[in-house]
CSV table of C-alpha atoms in Angstrom, one decimal:
chain,number,residue,atom,x,y,z
A,1,UNK,CA,-29.7,42.5,12.0
A,2,UNK,CA,-28.6,45.6,13.6
A,3,UNK,CA,-26.8,46.3,9.9
A,4,UNK,CA,-29.7,45.8,8.0
A,5,UNK,CA,-33.0,45.0,9.7
A,6,UNK,CA,-34.7,44.4,6.1
A,7,UNK,CA,-32.5,41.8,5.2
A,8,UNK,CA,-34.7,38.6,4.5
A,9,UNK,CA,-32.1,36.1,5.1
A,10,UNK,CA,-31.2,37.5,8.4
A,11,UNK,CA,-34.7,37.1,9.6
A,12,UNK,CA,-35.0,33.6,8.3
A,13,UNK,CA,-31.8,32.4,10.0
A,14,UNK,CA,-32.9,34.2,13.2
A,15,UNK,CA,-36.5,32.5,13.0
A,16,UNK,CA,-34.6,29.0,12.3
A,17,UNK,CA,-32.6,29.5,15.4
A,18,UNK,CA,-35.4,30.9,17.7
A,19,UNK,CA,-37.3,27.6,16.7
A,20,UNK,CA,-34.3,25.5,17.7
A,21,UNK,CA,-34.2,27.1,21.0
A,22,UNK,CA,-37.9,26.9,21.5
A,23,UNK,CA,-38.7,30.4,21.3
A,24,UNK,CA,-41.6,30.0,18.7
A,25,UNK,CA,-43.0,33.7,19.5
A,26,UNK,CA,-39.5,35.3,18.4
A,27,UNK,CA,-39.3,32.9,15.5
A,28,UNK,CA,-42.7,34.0,14.2
A,29,UNK,CA,-41.7,37.6,14.4
A,30,UNK,CA,-38.7,36.8,12.3
A,31,UNK,CA,-40.7,34.6,9.7
A,32,UNK,CA,-43.0,37.6,9.5
A,33,UNK,CA,-40.4,40.1,9.1
A,34,UNK,CA,-38.8,38.1,6.3
A,35,UNK,CA,-42.0,37.2,4.6
A,36,UNK,CA,-42.6,40.9,4.5
A,37,UNK,CA,-39.0,41.4,2.7
A,38,UNK,CA,-39.3,38.5,0.4
A,39,UNK,CA,-38.7,39.2,-3.3
A,40,UNK,CA,-39.6,36.1,-5.3
A,41,UNK,CA,-42.8,33.9,-5.0
A,42,UNK,CA,-40.4,30.8,-4.2
A,43,UNK,CA,-38.8,32.8,-1.1
A,44,UNK,CA,-42.4,33.7,-0.1
A,45,UNK,CA,-43.6,30.3,-0.1
A,46,UNK,CA,-40.6,28.8,1.6
A,47,UNK,CA,-40.9,31.5,4.5
A,48,UNK,CA,-44.6,30.9,4.6
A,49,UNK,CA,-44.1,27.1,5.1
A,50,UNK,CA,-41.3,27.8,8.0
A,51,UNK,CA,-43.9,29.9,9.6
A,52,UNK,CA,-46.7,27.6,9.3
A,53,UNK,CA,-44.3,25.0,10.5
A,54,UNK,CA,-44.0,27.0,13.7
A,55,UNK,CA,-47.5,27.5,14.1
A,56,UNK,CA,-48.3,23.6,13.7
A,57,UNK,CA,-45.6,22.9,16.4
A,58,UNK,CA,-47.2,25.5,18.9
A,59,UNK,CA,-50.7,24.1,18.2
A,60,UNK,CA,-49.6,20.5,18.7
A,61,UNK,CA,-48.1,21.4,21.9
A,62,UNK,CA,-51.0,23.4,23.4
A,63,UNK,CA,-53.7,20.9,22.2
A,64,UNK,CA,-51.9,17.9,23.7
A,65,UNK,CA,-50.1,19.6,26.7
A,66,UNK,CA,-46.6,18.8,25.4
A,67,UNK,CA,-44.1,21.0,27.0
A,68,UNK,CA,-41.9,22.7,24.4
A,69,UNK,CA,-38.8,22.1,26.4
A,70,UNK,CA,-39.5,18.4,26.5
A,71,UNK,CA,-40.4,18.3,23.2
A,72,UNK,CA,-37.1,19.9,22.0
A,73,UNK,CA,-35.2,17.8,24.2
A,74,UNK,CA,-36.6,14.8,22.9
A,75,UNK,CA,-35.6,15.9,19.3
A,76,UNK,CA,-32.1,16.6,20.3
A,77,UNK,CA,-31.8,13.2,21.8
A,78,UNK,CA,-33.1,11.6,18.7
A,79,UNK,CA,-30.7,13.6,16.7
A,80,UNK,CA,-27.7,12.5,18.7
A,81,UNK,CA,-28.9,8.8,18.6
A,82,UNK,CA,-29.1,9.3,14.6
A,83,UNK,CA,-25.7,10.7,14.6
A,84,UNK,CA,-24.2,7.8,16.9
A,85,UNK,CA,-25.8,5.1,14.5
A,86,UNK,CA,-24.7,7.1,11.3
A,87,UNK,CA,-21.0,7.3,12.8
A,88,UNK,CA,-21.1,3.4,13.7
A,89,UNK,CA,-22.5,2.3,10.3
A,90,UNK,CA,-19.6,4.6,8.7
A,91,UNK,CA,-17.2,3.0,10.7
A,92,UNK,CA,-18.3,-0.5,9.9
A,93,UNK,CA,-18.2,0.4,6.3
A,94,UNK,CA,-14.8,1.8,6.2
A,95,UNK,CA,-13.5,-1.3,8.3
A,96,UNK,CA,-15.2,-3.7,5.9
A,97,UNK,CA,-17.1,-5.4,8.8
A,98,UNK,CA,-20.8,-6.1,8.5
A,99,UNK,CA,-20.9,-4.6,5.1
A,100,UNK,CA,-23.5,-6.0,2.5
A,101,UNK,CA,-21.9,-8.4,-0.3
A,102,UNK,CA,-22.5,-8.1,-3.7
């Protein structure tokens, strides 16, 4: 971003990274900057949906008293579990064990 603060993609990716870190205020700032730099309606719609998603997450956390930190940890655990299950399924398929017969 130091090279070109007007780069839409840099702001979009920085916003997504901020979301993953639970830094929702920073994410909103980056998405707003990307929205200002968007050049097509498709990009604008995509960026606005990312921004709206952050607002929805913030609202839900505030409304239901959910800690952003706890929510992110839960999502990370779910993601790890899904990766473990996918790896186990791939190993079973590669080994021929437990596959569905045709």
